[in-house]
XYZ file of C-alpha atoms in Angstrom:
286
model
C 119.434 104.484 91.833
C 116.910 106.987 93.191
C 117.458 107.926 96.807
C 114.070 107.644 98.454
C 112.838 108.895 101.816
C 109.504 107.856 103.331
C 108.318 110.234 106.062
C 105.591 108.900 108.356
C 103.182 111.714 109.220
C 99.857 109.910 109.583
C 99.562 109.582 113.356
C 96.930 111.119 115.627
C 99.426 113.077 117.800
C 97.400 112.242 120.890
C 100.184 113.038 123.393
C 100.821 116.398 121.726
C 97.142 117.308 122.080
C 97.092 116.778 125.853
C 96.741 119.925 127.944
C 99.995 121.340 129.307
C 100.278 123.578 132.352
C 102.881 126.250 133.088
C 104.292 126.326 129.574
C 105.260 129.592 127.902
C 104.085 128.978 124.347
C 102.612 131.353 121.817
C 98.857 130.770 121.498
C 99.225 130.097 117.776
C 101.666 127.275 118.488
C 99.318 125.797 121.073
C 96.535 125.845 118.499
C 98.781 124.165 115.935
C 99.837 121.538 118.472
C 96.158 120.769 119.108
C 95.130 120.559 115.451
C 98.068 119.670 113.168
C 100.270 116.652 112.697
C 103.367 117.162 114.854
C 105.758 117.529 111.943
C 103.814 120.536 110.617
C 103.952 122.672 113.777
C 105.808 125.899 112.926
C 108.828 125.414 115.178
C 111.209 127.455 113.009
C 111.596 131.145 113.793
C 110.405 131.960 110.262
C 107.520 129.532 110.471
C 109.191 126.384 109.140
C 107.903 122.985 110.177
C 110.081 120.152 111.461
C 109.393 118.358 108.173
C 110.886 121.379 106.369
C 114.132 120.872 108.262
C 114.124 117.134 107.551
C 113.678 117.848 103.857
C 116.648 120.231 103.950
C 118.763 117.480 105.498
C 117.482 115.046 102.874
C 118.472 117.477 100.128
C 121.949 117.861 101.578
C 122.294 114.073 101.820
C 121.481 113.716 98.113
C 117.958 112.297 98.299
C 115.758 113.028 95.315
C 112.390 111.378 96.065
C 110.161 111.925 99.103
C 106.975 110.046 99.929
C 104.828 111.643 102.635
C 102.441 109.231 104.371
C 99.574 111.332 105.749
C 96.473 110.938 107.890
C 93.355 110.671 105.671
C 91.885 113.834 107.219
C 95.072 115.902 106.869
C 93.984 118.808 104.653
C 97.170 120.869 105.008
C 100.387 118.932 104.431
C 99.972 117.834 100.820
C 98.772 121.263 99.711
C 101.682 122.891 101.568
C 104.350 120.769 99.863
C 102.697 120.900 96.462
C 102.946 124.672 96.740
C 106.558 124.459 97.964
C 107.457 122.240 95.006
C 105.837 124.692 92.585
C 107.937 127.481 94.093
C 111.098 125.341 93.793
C 111.721 125.550 97.538
C 113.116 122.018 97.485
C 114.915 121.871 94.173
C 116.003 118.345 93.323
C 113.280 116.681 95.420
C 110.176 115.158 93.864
C 107.193 114.596 96.124
C 104.693 111.745 96.337
C 101.789 111.349 98.756
C 99.918 108.452 100.338
C 97.260 108.193 103.042
C 97.039 105.844 106.008
C 93.389 104.888 105.820
C 91.799 103.719 109.060
C 90.067 100.321 109.155
C 86.313 100.429 109.688
C 86.620 98.737 113.085
C 89.139 101.280 114.432
C 89.053 104.946 115.426
C 92.735 105.669 114.833
C 95.474 104.490 112.450
C 96.750 100.935 112.866
C 100.394 101.771 113.627
C 103.696 102.464 111.905
C 104.060 99.058 110.200
C 100.609 99.569 108.695
C 101.662 103.098 107.680
C 104.664 101.835 105.709
C 102.623 99.034 104.175
C 99.895 101.400 102.977
C 102.474 103.860 101.635
C 104.125 101.144 99.536
C 100.820 99.638 98.422
C 99.699 103.046 97.150
C 103.029 103.709 95.398
C 103.756 100.580 93.333
C 107.036 101.810 91.834
C 108.439 102.073 95.369
C 107.900 98.355 95.955
C 111.276 97.607 94.353
C 114.532 99.163 95.529
C 115.754 100.746 98.738
C 114.212 103.470 100.842
C 114.915 105.210 104.129
C 112.000 105.335 106.577
C 111.724 107.988 109.289
C 109.268 109.719 111.596
C 107.944 113.214 110.902
C 108.269 114.318 114.529
C 112.033 113.723 114.798
C 114.875 115.493 113.024
C 117.534 113.133 111.718
C 120.965 114.420 110.753
C 122.617 114.421 107.347
C 125.238 112.087 108.797
C 122.626 109.562 109.927
C 120.965 109.575 106.493
C 124.315 109.139 104.751
C 125.433 106.334 107.065
C 122.295 104.356 106.315
C 122.216 104.883 102.576
C 125.913 104.094 102.175
C 125.602 100.819 104.089
C 127.079 97.860 102.221
C 124.172 95.805 103.527
C 120.884 96.876 101.959
C 118.968 96.770 105.255
C 120.221 98.766 108.238
C 119.283 100.980 111.180
C 120.881 103.551 113.461
C 121.574 102.613 117.085
C 121.561 105.900 119.013
C 123.596 106.171 122.197
C 120.850 106.915 124.675
C 123.112 109.127 126.811
C 123.628 111.523 123.882
C 119.915 112.051 123.223
C 119.536 114.552 126.092
C 116.048 113.409 127.011
C 114.592 113.093 130.489
C 115.420 109.743 132.128
C 111.794 108.609 132.175
C 111.548 109.097 128.414
C 114.880 107.377 127.759
C 113.746 104.351 129.760
C 110.739 103.942 127.465
C 112.849 103.571 124.318
C 113.373 100.158 122.792
C 116.952 98.888 123.054
C 118.842 97.633 120.005
C 120.705 94.376 120.464
C 123.249 93.286 117.877
C 125.754 90.479 117.501
C 129.544 90.817 117.431
C 129.487 91.309 113.663
C 127.203 94.328 113.987
C 124.013 92.662 112.763
C 120.658 93.155 114.426
C 119.483 90.535 116.896
C 116.349 92.457 117.798
C 114.827 95.766 118.797
C 113.987 94.895 122.374
C 111.052 96.639 124.007
C 111.027 97.454 127.726
C 114.291 95.768 128.762
C 114.798 95.060 132.456
C 117.423 96.868 134.524
C 119.441 93.646 134.603
C 119.392 93.486 130.796
C 120.484 97.132 130.538
C 123.310 96.561 133.021
C 124.442 93.520 131.043
C 124.539 95.499 127.792
C 126.483 98.306 129.450
C 129.001 95.890 130.902
C 129.475 94.134 127.572
C 129.533 97.106 125.175
C 129.945 100.272 127.245
C 126.857 101.868 125.700
C 123.129 101.340 125.335
C 121.820 101.835 121.813
C 118.180 102.727 121.282
C 115.919 102.968 118.274
C 114.586 106.295 117.018
C 112.765 104.648 114.105
C 115.314 105.410 111.386
C 115.810 102.538 108.936
C 116.923 101.756 105.408
C 115.315 98.689 103.831
C 114.834 96.876 100.566
C 111.163 97.339 99.776
C 110.680 93.857 98.352
C 112.181 92.323 101.513
C 110.252 94.370 104.063
C 106.850 94.062 102.358
C 106.168 90.440 103.448
C 107.217 91.354 106.997
C 104.832 94.306 107.032
C 101.992 92.175 105.726
C 102.410 89.652 108.547
C 103.126 92.049 111.425
C 100.682 91.303 114.266
C 98.953 93.835 116.466
C 100.829 94.690 119.651
C 99.162 92.985 122.596
C 98.936 96.189 124.659
C 98.923 99.087 122.217
C 96.789 97.350 119.584
C 98.917 98.700 116.747
C 101.117 97.096 114.105
C 104.552 98.498 114.899
C 107.444 98.987 112.503
C 110.127 97.673 114.910
C 108.235 94.362 114.989
C 108.454 94.196 111.198
C 112.172 95.020 111.338
C 112.678 92.202 113.854
C 110.926 89.846 111.433
C 113.193 91.075 108.637
C 116.280 90.365 110.784
C 115.294 86.684 110.964
C 115.570 86.284 107.174
C 118.073 88.997 106.143
C 121.085 90.584 107.813
C 120.218 94.033 109.129
C 123.290 96.153 109.847
C 123.417 98.202 113.049
C 125.337 101.491 112.979
C 126.096 103.189 116.300
C 125.734 106.956 116.387
C 126.081 109.407 119.245
C 124.082 112.599 118.714
C 120.974 114.423 119.803
C 117.755 113.758 117.878
C 115.183 116.539 118.318
C 111.799 115.058 119.173
C 108.267 116.473 119.194
C 106.132 114.300 121.444
C 104.330 116.802 123.648
C 103.901 120.569 123.977
C 106.884 120.881 126.326
C 109.103 119.635 123.494
C 108.250 122.577 121.256
C 110.452 125.043 123.150
C 113.329 122.535 123.278
C 113.127 121.953 119.530
C 112.915 125.691 118.836
C 116.112 126.295 120.798
C 117.872 123.429 119.003
C 116.912 124.805 115.591
C 118.074 128.317 116.480
C 121.444 126.934 117.566
C 122.031 124.521 114.673
C 120.083 125.812 111.665
C 120.567 129.563 111.634
C 120.670 129.580 107.819
C 117.075 128.374 107.677
C 115.662 130.803 110.223
């Protein structure tokens, strides 16, 4: 079976493009943050993007197919990885590309569930079999990729211990909480839990697991869920966690706890943090 990884890189990066004061960033990086998709900002000391590092982890985890879902106006990413493939920079990985086209009545993409749906619709041979889905602005470990792919249950997700993520408290509090039953199957990905709900989870399990949008799914099972995912009442986007919750009502979705940091590029302040992480953990790539 081919080991497939879908990387979602079609967002508008609106929070990254906001002005940032008192930040010591190279002007070239600021320009990239204002113009490129987050995963293509050159955070590596030799100019590598965060997607480059994710592809290295995918290689090491034995993946052999990558599908990059891009914004329709992204003129850089596909050309960059077509060139990298020609130069055999990612030996063993084959690349596919899809675009998240924007509906005529919208000014920005319709969300991550729509992104996955469009990627699969544009790549028919991926509509059967398993695939891992991840963001382009996070860096997921080899261990996390292996845990998901090796799951005995075909559908699964990682529940990250929120205390190990090393994010500011206000960011941690915004993450959706993963609730699972005693057998380790997903109940739901619960958005904006109350303090009482958090306290109850801590008392019962000793940890709070959050979603960082890393999933493995059977394509033929998730497709109907993606097609029927509604728009979020506030954000007006079709969100992948909603589709995963729908999947959990018809199929068992395994939940795997993991305690590790997940580098994240949300705003310009994150660039320095990610650069330091990469220097400490990926010296062979720098």
